[in-house]
Amino acid sequence: MLNKTIAVIGAGNMGAALIRGILNANLTPAKKIYGSGTRMEKLEILQKEFGVNITTDNKEAARHADIVILCVKAYVIRKVLEEMHDVLHKDQFVISIAAGVTTDAMEKIIGKNIPVVRCMPNIASTVGLGATAISFGKHVHVQQHDIAIKIFEAVGEVVIVGEQHLDAVTGLSGSGPAYIYMVIESLIDGGVKMGLPRDISTKLAIQTVLGSAKLVKESNVHPAILRDQVTTPGGTTINAIHELESHGLRSMLIDAVATATIRSRELSELINK
Ligand SMILES: NC(=O)c1ccc[n+]([C@@H]2O[C@H](COP(=O)([O-])OP(=O)(O)OC[C@H]3O[C@@H](n4cnc5c(N)ncnc54)[C@H](OP(=O)(O)O)[C@@H]3O)[C@@H](O)[C@H]2O)c1
């Protein structure tokens, strides 16, 4: 248990996911968590679900916190950091999940040598199966590394990367759930096209993606080898693979990650100007 006081600034989708993970992992009790936002009626739902403290005053949330987690959109980061500026001090540390906002930019806005951690989680954190990349600003101590890792391990897998890689992380695992949703949707339609009832097709498509991912992860076998193992000579799978290859499936996905990475870089440059 960390038993730290945690302020979640902007307790929306991702903020609520983190609160759920922190409580499920028993990292700190609900009474030591503060969720902030702009609308009291939305915060009351959060309080009802998790029993945490709520406020529309970011400064109040940050005042007593050991850890301040910024879960607002990138364009609000400057505003909320400026609001909390007077109460932030160097015994606290700030974690941001806002896409594109660099540790350097946040350190400059805060300006008190306060440790800043930047993370890129993804939406699967809401079901405890997130993929989060973490990078550390220049004032972060080893104990704070460990705390940040524990918080995001409460909602899934964690990798540590240099900050220069966070755009590629955004292109791969940050935006990745959307690509996989398209794959699932298309598999469902494939089944429907060939006569399966939609509910049956949906169940099979979801479980196929879930099970295949679990097998790659747990077997630690390269996906190409797993694919070969299910590809009977002259059978159905090799015919489907040929079809996928002729439409450039792999190139398409590689290009998707690359183009999302480039867009993330462009947006980051605009935000940090
Ligand atoms: N969703 C993802 O897949 C994902 C993945 C990786 C990273 N992220 C990052 O996570 C952050 C949050 O994304 P999200 O999807 O959780 O968005 P979200 O659901 O819209 O949450 C943002 C929250 O911030 C609140 N907020 C807005 N202005 C505020 C202010 N001045 N002070 C305090 N709270 C304020 C909003 O409250 P109101 O609704 O009341 O305005 C909302 O509850 C973004 O920076 C995004 O880049 C998201």
mmCIF file of C-alpha atoms and ligand atoms in Angstrom:
data_model
loop_
_atom_site.group_PDB
_atom_site.id
_atom_site.type_symbol
_atom_site.label_atom_id
_atom_site.label_comp_id
_atom_site.label_asym_id
_atom_site.label_seq_id
_atom_site.Cartn_x
_atom_site.Cartn_y
_atom_site.Cartn_z
ATOM 1 C CA MET A 1 0.000 0.000 0.000
ATOM 2 C CA LEU A 2 1.285 3.481 -0.867
ATOM 3 C CA ASN A 3 -1.074 5.203 1.588
ATOM 4 C CA LYS A 4 -0.461 8.549 -0.145
ATOM 5 C CA THR A 5 -2.966 11.339 -0.646
ATOM 6 C CA ILE A 6 -3.742 11.531 -4.345
ATOM 7 C CA ALA A 7 -5.453 14.363 -6.239
ATOM 8 C CA VAL A 8 -6.895 13.370 -9.604
ATOM 9 C CA ILE A 9 -7.318 16.643 -11.482
ATOM 10 C CA GLY A 10 -9.960 16.115 -14.175
ATOM 11 C CA ALA A 11 -11.679 12.955 -13.017
ATOM 12 C CA GLY A 12 -13.218 12.017 -16.384
ATOM 13 C CA ASN A 13 -12.872 8.679 -18.193
ATOM 14 C CA MET A 14 -9.177 8.148 -17.569
ATOM 15 C CA GLY A 15 -9.206 9.786 -14.138
ATOM 16 C CA ALA A 16 -12.017 7.488 -13.006
ATOM 17 C CA ALA A 17 -10.174 4.479 -14.451
ATOM 18 C CA LEU A 18 -7.113 5.370 -12.384
ATOM 19 C CA ILE A 19 -9.184 5.869 -9.234
ATOM 20 C CA ARG A 20 -10.821 2.462 -9.782
ATOM 21 C CA GLY A 21 -7.417 0.821 -10.303
ATOM 22 C CA ILE A 22 -5.845 2.521 -7.281
ATOM 23 C CA LEU A 23 -8.724 1.383 -5.046
ATOM 24 C CA ASN A 24 -8.872 -2.153 -6.475
ATOM 25 C CA ALA A 25 -5.133 -2.541 -5.921
ATOM 26 C CA ASN A 26 -5.563 -1.150 -2.413
ATOM 27 C CA LEU A 27 -2.816 1.428 -3.003
ATOM 28 C CA THR A 28 -4.495 4.089 -0.896
ATOM 29 C CA PRO A 29 -7.888 4.403 0.844
ATOM 30 C CA ALA A 30 -10.773 6.283 -0.828
ATOM 31 C CA LYS A 31 -10.710 8.932 1.900
ATOM 32 C CA LYS A 32 -7.208 9.939 0.746
ATOM 33 C CA ILE A 33 -8.259 10.450 -2.875
ATOM 34 C CA TYR A 34 -9.567 13.792 -4.212
ATOM 35 C CA GLY A 35 -11.249 13.943 -7.616
ATOM 36 C CA SER A 36 -11.697 17.348 -9.241
ATOM 37 C CA GLY A 37 -13.657 18.515 -12.253
ATOM 38 C CA THR A 38 -15.797 21.331 -13.517
ATOM 39 C CA ARG A 39 -19.262 19.865 -12.878
ATOM 40 C CA MET A 40 -20.445 18.904 -9.410
ATOM 41 C CA GLU A 41 -23.211 16.617 -10.717
ATOM 42 C CA LYS A 42 -20.613 14.526 -12.579
ATOM 43 C CA LEU A 43 -18.311 14.451 -9.552
ATOM 44 C CA GLU A 44 -21.179 13.284 -7.335
ATOM 45 C CA ILE A 45 -21.515 10.176 -9.512
ATOM 46 C CA LEU A 46 -17.793 9.543 -8.967
ATOM 47 C CA GLN A 47 -18.193 9.981 -5.229
ATOM 48 C CA LYS A 48 -21.163 7.624 -5.142
ATOM 49 C CA GLU A 49 -19.229 4.929 -7.016
ATOM 50 C CA PHE A 50 -15.884 5.173 -5.225
ATOM 51 C CA GLY A 51 -16.447 7.070 -1.963
ATOM 52 C CA VAL A 52 -13.668 9.552 -2.781
ATOM 53 C CA ASN A 53 -13.566 13.270 -1.905
ATOM 54 C CA ILE A 54 -14.722 15.576 -4.697
ATOM 55 C CA THR A 55 -14.256 19.256 -5.459
ATOM 56 C CA THR A 56 -14.531 21.738 -8.308
ATOM 57 C CA ASP A 57 -11.518 23.565 -6.844
ATOM 58 C CA ASN A 58 -8.282 22.120 -8.269
ATOM 59 C CA LYS A 59 -6.218 24.086 -5.797
ATOM 60 C CA GLU A 60 -8.126 22.557 -2.886
ATOM 61 C CA ALA A 61 -7.602 19.054 -4.332
ATOM 62 C CA ALA A 62 -3.869 19.639 -4.770
ATOM 63 C CA ARG A 63 -3.314 21.360 -1.429
ATOM 64 C CA HIS A 64 -3.054 18.227 0.709
ATOM 65 C CA ALA A 65 -1.932 15.803 -1.993
ATOM 66 C CA ASP A 66 1.335 13.876 -2.077
ATOM 67 C CA ILE A 67 0.684 13.023 -5.720
ATOM 68 C CA VAL A 68 -1.179 15.180 -8.233
ATOM 69 C CA ILE A 69 -2.374 13.284 -11.299
ATOM 70 C CA LEU A 70 -3.363 15.499 -14.233
ATOM 71 C CA CYS A 71 -6.097 13.815 -16.275
ATOM 72 C CA VAL A 72 -7.420 16.881 -18.097
ATOM 73 C CA LYS A 73 -7.116 17.449 -21.841
ATOM 74 C CA ALA A 74 -3.810 18.845 -23.040
ATOM 75 C CA TYR A 75 -5.171 22.329 -23.772
ATOM 76 C CA VAL A 76 -6.255 22.711 -20.113
ATOM 77 C CA ILE A 77 -2.905 21.698 -18.578
ATOM 78 C CA ARG A 78 -1.417 25.204 -18.460
ATOM 79 C CA LYS A 79 -4.580 26.628 -16.900
ATOM 80 C CA VAL A 80 -4.824 23.995 -14.138
ATOM 81 C CA LEU A 81 -1.088 24.123 -13.339
ATOM 82 C CA GLU A 82 -1.266 27.899 -13.056
ATOM 83 C CA GLU A 83 -4.335 27.593 -10.804
ATOM 84 C CA MET A 84 -2.534 25.169 -8.472
ATOM 85 C CA HIS A 85 0.820 26.936 -8.659
ATOM 86 C CA ASP A 86 0.712 28.482 -5.167
ATOM 87 C CA VAL A 87 0.006 25.204 -3.378
ATOM 88 C CA LEU A 88 2.362 22.919 -5.314
ATOM 89 C CA HIS A 89 5.608 22.206 -3.472
ATOM 90 C CA LYS A 90 8.673 20.063 -3.989
ATOM 91 C CA ASP A 91 7.622 17.246 -1.630
ATOM 92 C CA GLN A 92 4.781 16.476 -4.008
ATOM 93 C CA PHE A 93 5.042 15.077 -7.472
ATOM 94 C CA VAL A 94 2.964 15.570 -10.555
ATOM 95 C CA ILE A 95 1.940 12.844 -12.988
ATOM 96 C CA SER A 96 0.367 13.851 -16.297
ATOM 97 C CA ILE A 97 -1.427 11.640 -18.792
ATOM 98 C CA ALA A 98 -2.184 14.525 -21.174
ATOM 99 C CA ALA A 99 -1.176 13.622 -24.715
ATOM 100 C CA GLY A 100 1.681 15.672 -26.089
ATOM 101 C CA VAL A 101 2.503 17.946 -23.130
ATOM 102 C CA THR A 102 6.214 17.481 -22.399
ATOM 103 C CA THR A 103 7.764 17.230 -18.931
ATOM 104 C CA ASP A 104 9.929 20.190 -19.885
ATOM 105 C CA ALA A 105 6.852 22.356 -20.642
ATOM 106 C CA MET A 106 5.181 21.329 -17.353
ATOM 107 C CA GLU A 107 8.372 21.884 -15.334
ATOM 108 C CA LYS A 108 8.623 25.383 -16.801
ATOM 109 C CA ILE A 109 4.994 26.241 -15.940
ATOM 110 C CA ILE A 110 5.370 24.930 -12.368
ATOM 111 C CA GLY A 111 8.882 26.274 -11.977
ATOM 112 C CA LYS A 112 9.761 24.900 -8.513
ATOM 113 C CA ASN A 113 11.899 21.860 -9.351
ATOM 114 C CA ILE A 114 8.839 19.717 -8.715
ATOM 115 C CA PRO A 115 9.177 16.180 -10.087
ATOM 116 C CA VAL A 116 7.013 15.585 -13.161
ATOM 117 C CA VAL A 117 6.158 12.183 -14.634
ATOM 118 C CA ARG A 118 4.565 11.895 -18.068
ATOM 119 C CA CYS A 119 2.523 8.849 -19.019
ATOM 120 C CA MET A 120 0.663 7.609 -22.048
ATOM 121 C CA PRO A 121 -1.944 5.056 -20.962
ATOM 122 C CA ASN A 122 -4.800 3.798 -23.119
ATOM 123 C CA ILE A 123 -8.537 3.325 -22.785
ATOM 124 C CA ALA A 124 -8.189 -0.361 -21.827
ATOM 125 C CA SER A 125 -7.073 0.980 -18.425
ATOM 126 C CA THR A 126 -10.807 1.253 -17.689
ATOM 127 C CA VAL A 127 -10.967 -2.567 -17.552
ATOM 128 C CA GLY A 128 -7.570 -3.039 -15.903
ATOM 129 C CA LEU A 129 -5.883 -4.128 -19.157
ATOM 130 C CA GLY A 130 -4.285 -0.843 -20.136
ATOM 131 C CA ALA A 131 -0.894 -0.391 -21.760
ATOM 132 C CA THR A 132 0.978 2.566 -20.262
ATOM 133 C CA ALA A 133 4.354 4.008 -21.185
ATOM 134 C CA ILE A 134 6.003 6.188 -18.548
ATOM 135 C CA SER A 135 8.825 8.680 -18.847
ATOM 136 C CA PHE A 136 10.367 10.736 -16.090
ATOM 137 C CA GLY A 137 11.207 14.424 -15.887
ATOM 138 C CA LYS A 138 14.574 15.562 -14.601
ATOM 139 C CA HIS A 139 13.625 16.076 -10.925
ATOM 140 C CA VAL A 140 12.030 12.651 -10.357
ATOM 141 C CA HIS A 141 13.567 10.434 -7.619
ATOM 142 C CA VAL A 142 13.764 6.644 -7.667
ATOM 143 C CA GLN A 143 11.000 6.271 -5.018
ATOM 144 C CA GLN A 144 8.723 8.354 -7.237
ATOM 145 C CA HIS A 145 9.566 6.102 -10.219
ATOM 146 C CA ASP A 146 8.323 3.162 -8.201
ATOM 147 C CA ILE A 147 5.143 4.928 -7.086
ATOM 148 C CA ALA A 148 4.241 5.990 -10.637
ATOM 149 C CA ILE A 149 4.847 2.447 -11.878
ATOM 150 C CA LYS A 150 2.649 0.986 -9.100
ATOM 151 C CA ILE A 151 -0.207 3.375 -9.928
ATOM 152 C CA PHE A 152 -0.263 2.428 -13.605
ATOM 153 C CA GLU A 153 0.335 -1.266 -12.920
ATOM 154 C CA ALA A 154 -2.978 -1.046 -11.054
ATOM 155 C CA VAL A 155 -4.646 -0.540 -14.471
ATOM 156 C CA GLY A 156 -2.537 -2.814 -16.681
ATOM 157 C CA GLU A 157 0.965 -3.241 -18.113
ATOM 158 C CA VAL A 158 3.688 -0.609 -17.777
ATOM 159 C CA VAL A 159 6.795 0.100 -19.831
ATOM 160 C CA ILE A 160 9.404 2.785 -19.158
ATOM 161 C CA VAL A 161 10.560 4.759 -22.189
ATOM 162 C CA GLY A 162 12.608 7.847 -22.981
ATOM 163 C CA GLU A 163 10.262 10.790 -23.556
ATOM 164 C CA GLN A 164 11.274 10.953 -27.240
ATOM 165 C CA HIS A 165 9.387 7.662 -27.734
ATOM 166 C CA LEU A 166 6.034 8.839 -26.375
ATOM 167 C CA ASP A 167 4.754 9.907 -29.809
ATOM 168 C CA ALA A 168 5.359 6.398 -31.148
ATOM 169 C CA VAL A 169 3.660 5.000 -28.035
ATOM 170 C CA THR A 170 0.677 7.245 -28.799
ATOM 171 C CA GLY A 171 0.626 5.939 -32.388
ATOM 172 C CA LEU A 172 0.806 2.315 -31.250
ATOM 173 C CA SER A 173 -0.946 1.673 -27.933
ATOM 174 C CA GLY A 174 -2.559 5.087 -27.266
ATOM 175 C CA SER A 175 -4.562 5.092 -30.505
ATOM 176 C CA GLY A 176 -4.291 1.306 -30.957
ATOM 177 C CA PRO A 177 -7.608 0.319 -29.348
ATOM 178 C CA ALA A 178 -9.393 2.159 -32.203
ATOM 179 C CA TYR A 179 -7.557 0.030 -34.794
ATOM 180 C CA ILE A 180 -8.491 -3.161 -32.984
ATOM 181 C CA TYR A 181 -12.126 -2.057 -32.699
ATOM 182 C CA MET A 182 -12.134 -1.763 -36.507
ATOM 183 C CA VAL A 183 -10.678 -5.255 -36.801
ATOM 184 C CA ILE A 184 -13.354 -6.648 -34.459
ATOM 185 C CA GLU A 185 -16.110 -4.804 -36.305
ATOM 186 C CA SER A 186 -14.892 -6.153 -39.645
ATOM 187 C CA LEU A 187 -14.656 -9.731 -38.371
ATOM 188 C CA ILE A 188 -18.226 -9.451 -37.093
ATOM 189 C CA ASP A 189 -19.400 -8.236 -40.502
ATOM 190 C CA GLY A 190 -17.447 -11.048 -42.179
ATOM 191 C CA GLY A 191 -19.330 -13.597 -40.096
ATOM 192 C CA VAL A 192 -22.651 -11.857 -40.787
ATOM 193 C CA LYS A 193 -21.891 -11.770 -44.523
ATOM 194 C CA MET A 194 -21.437 -15.522 -44.434
ATOM 195 C CA GLY A 195 -24.751 -16.043 -42.655
ATOM 196 C CA LEU A 196 -23.948 -16.014 -38.923
ATOM 197 C CA PRO A 197 -26.437 -14.254 -36.636
ATOM 198 C CA ARG A 198 -24.925 -10.912 -35.521
ATOM 199 C CA ASP A 199 -24.884 -11.753 -31.803
ATOM 200 C CA ILE A 200 -23.072 -15.051 -32.430
ATOM 201 C CA SER A 201 -20.641 -13.383 -34.835
ATOM 202 C CA THR A 202 -19.935 -10.623 -32.278
ATOM 203 C CA LYS A 203 -19.246 -13.102 -29.484
ATOM 204 C CA LEU A 204 -16.888 -15.131 -31.690
ATOM 205 C CA ALA A 205 -15.020 -12.088 -33.054
ATOM 206 C CA ILE A 206 -14.413 -10.569 -29.607
ATOM 207 C CA GLN A 207 -13.277 -13.853 -28.088
ATOM 208 C CA THR A 208 -10.992 -14.535 -31.055
ATOM 209 C CA VAL A 209 -9.162 -11.221 -30.572
ATOM 210 C CA LEU A 210 -9.066 -11.572 -26.780
ATOM 211 C CA GLY A 211 -7.880 -15.198 -26.865
ATOM 212 C CA SER A 212 -5.289 -14.611 -29.585
ATOM 213 C CA ALA A 213 -3.791 -11.691 -27.640
ATOM 214 C CA LYS A 214 -3.738 -13.741 -24.430
ATOM 215 C CA LEU A 215 -2.004 -16.629 -26.211
ATOM 216 C CA VAL A 216 0.726 -14.385 -27.676
ATOM 217 C CA LYS A 217 1.271 -12.838 -24.262
ATOM 218 C CA GLU A 218 1.266 -16.017 -22.185
ATOM 219 C CA SER A 219 3.126 -18.314 -24.594
ATOM 220 C CA ASN A 220 5.832 -15.718 -25.292
ATOM 221 C CA VAL A 221 5.980 -17.171 -28.807
ATOM 222 C CA HIS A 222 6.421 -14.812 -31.781
ATOM 223 C CA PRO A 223 3.046 -14.147 -33.464
ATOM 224 C CA ALA A 224 4.386 -15.270 -36.844
ATOM 225 C CA ILE A 225 5.184 -18.717 -35.368
ATOM 226 C CA LEU A 226 1.747 -18.940 -33.747
ATOM 227 C CA ARG A 227 0.228 -18.029 -37.115
ATOM 228 C CA ASP A 228 2.241 -20.765 -38.872
ATOM 229 C CA GLN A 229 1.054 -23.265 -36.268
ATOM 230 C CA VAL A 230 -2.588 -22.681 -37.230
ATOM 231 C CA THR A 231 -1.988 -22.584 -40.979
ATOM 232 C CA THR A 232 -2.681 -26.009 -42.533
ATOM 233 C CA PRO A 233 -1.177 -26.486 -46.009
ATOM 234 C CA GLY A 234 -3.909 -26.001 -48.590
ATOM 235 C CA GLY A 235 -6.394 -25.105 -45.830
ATOM 236 C CA THR A 236 -8.742 -22.266 -45.057
ATOM 237 C CA THR A 237 -6.343 -20.077 -43.051
ATOM 238 C CA ILE A 238 -3.613 -19.865 -45.711
ATOM 239 C CA ASN A 239 -6.238 -18.791 -48.234
ATOM 240 C CA ALA A 240 -7.425 -16.029 -45.888
ATOM 241 C CA ILE A 241 -3.826 -14.977 -45.154
ATOM 242 C CA HIS A 242 -3.148 -14.690 -48.890
ATOM 243 C CA GLU A 243 -6.211 -12.441 -49.179
ATOM 244 C CA LEU A 244 -5.032 -10.256 -46.258
ATOM 245 C CA GLU A 245 -1.523 -10.022 -47.721
ATOM 246 C CA SER A 246 -2.834 -9.044 -51.141
ATOM 247 C CA HIS A 247 -4.745 -6.162 -49.520
ATOM 248 C CA GLY A 248 -1.604 -5.113 -47.622
ATOM 249 C CA LEU A 249 -2.908 -5.664 -44.072
ATOM 250 C CA ARG A 250 0.519 -5.516 -42.445
ATOM 251 C CA SER A 251 1.675 -2.472 -44.409
ATOM 252 C CA MET A 252 -1.595 -0.762 -43.580
ATOM 253 C CA LEU A 253 -1.140 -1.251 -39.843
ATOM 254 C CA ILE A 254 2.535 -0.244 -39.951
ATOM 255 C CA ASP A 255 1.547 2.909 -41.853
ATOM 256 C CA ALA A 256 -1.288 3.596 -39.392
ATOM 257 C CA VAL A 257 1.114 3.552 -36.433
ATOM 258 C CA ALA A 258 3.621 5.687 -38.345
ATOM 259 C CA THR A 259 1.088 8.303 -39.415
ATOM 260 C CA ALA A 260 -0.443 8.537 -35.917
ATOM 261 C CA THR A 261 3.081 8.976 -34.507
ATOM 262 C CA ILE A 262 3.809 11.828 -36.918
ATOM 263 C CA ARG A 263 0.473 13.476 -36.054
ATOM 264 C CA SER A 264 1.217 13.110 -32.341
ATOM 265 C CA ARG A 265 4.579 14.840 -32.900
ATOM 266 C CA GLU A 266 2.898 17.691 -34.819
ATOM 267 C CA LEU A 267 0.240 18.179 -32.121
ATOM 268 C CA SER A 268 2.853 18.054 -29.396
ATOM 269 C CA GLU A 269 4.851 20.802 -31.132
ATOM 270 C CA LEU A 270 1.733 22.978 -31.338
ATOM 271 C CA ILE A 271 0.777 22.375 -27.685
ATOM 272 C CA ASN A 272 4.271 23.095 -26.308
ATOM 273 C CA LYS A 273 4.841 26.255 -28.372
HETATM 274 N N1 LIG B 1 -9.122 8.454 -23.443
HETATM 275 C C1 LIG B 1 -7.998 7.885 -23.861
HETATM 276 O O1 LIG B 1 -7.985 6.866 -24.550
HETATM 277 C C2 LIG B 1 -6.675 8.473 -23.435
HETATM 278 C C3 LIG B 1 -5.501 7.715 -23.620
HETATM 279 C C4 LIG B 1 -4.295 8.277 -23.225
HETATM 280 C C5 LIG B 1 -4.243 9.544 -22.666
HETATM 281 N N2 LIG B 1 -5.399 10.253 -22.536
HETATM 282 C C6 LIG B 1 -5.323 11.599 -21.984
HETATM 283 O O2 LIG B 1 -6.096 11.627 -20.819
HETATM 284 C C7 LIG B 1 -6.619 12.933 -20.636
HETATM 285 C C8 LIG B 1 -8.080 12.809 -20.273
HETATM 286 O O3 LIG B 1 -8.762 12.115 -21.282
HETATM 287 P P1 LIG B 1 -10.215 11.511 -21.006
HETATM 288 O O4 LIG B 1 -10.504 10.635 -22.157
HETATM 289 O O5 LIG B 1 -10.297 10.975 -19.625
HETATM 290 O O6 LIG B 1 -11.084 12.847 -21.128
HETATM 291 P P2 LIG B 1 -12.398 13.259 -20.291
HETATM 292 O O7 LIG B 1 -13.237 12.084 -19.992
HETATM 293 O O8 LIG B 1 -13.007 14.400 -21.040
HETATM 294 O O9 LIG B 1 -11.807 13.792 -18.918
HETATM 295 C C9 LIG B 1 -11.293 15.070 -18.745
HETATM 296 C C10 LIG B 1 -11.890 15.604 -17.469
HETATM 297 O O10 LIG B 1 -11.292 16.865 -17.183
HETATM 298 C C11 LIG B 1 -12.295 17.679 -16.620
HETATM 299 N N3 LIG B 1 -11.906 19.093 -16.734
HETATM 300 C C12 LIG B 1 -12.018 19.927 -17.788
HETATM 301 N N4 LIG B 1 -11.542 21.152 -17.477
HETATM 302 C C13 LIG B 1 -11.114 21.068 -16.193
HETATM 303 C C14 LIG B 1 -10.537 21.988 -15.303
HETATM 304 N N5 LIG B 1 -10.258 23.249 -15.664
HETATM 305 N N6 LIG B 1 -10.234 21.570 -14.061
HETATM 306 C C15 LIG B 1 -10.481 20.285 -13.659
HETATM 307 N N7 LIG B 1 -11.046 19.377 -14.465
HETATM 308 C C16 LIG B 1 -11.359 19.756 -15.716
HETATM 309 C C17 LIG B 1 -13.532 17.343 -17.400
HETATM 310 O O11 LIG B 1 -14.657 17.696 -16.647
HETATM 311 P P3 LIG B 1 -15.978 18.220 -17.399
HETATM 312 O O12 LIG B 1 -16.461 17.098 -18.222
HETATM 313 O O13 LIG B 1 -16.865 18.558 -16.251
HETATM 314 O O14 LIG B 1 -15.542 19.414 -18.205
HETATM 315 C C18 LIG B 1 -13.393 15.826 -17.538
HETATM 316 O O15 LIG B 1 -14.006 15.167 -16.463
HETATM 317 C C19 LIG B 1 -6.344 13.704 -21.929
HETATM 318 O O16 LIG B 1 -5.297 14.625 -21.720
HETATM 319 C C20 LIG B 1 -5.906 12.650 -22.913
HETATM 320 O O17 LIG B 1 -4.917 13.131 -23.791
HETATM 321 C C21 LIG B 1 -6.611 9.742 -22.882
#
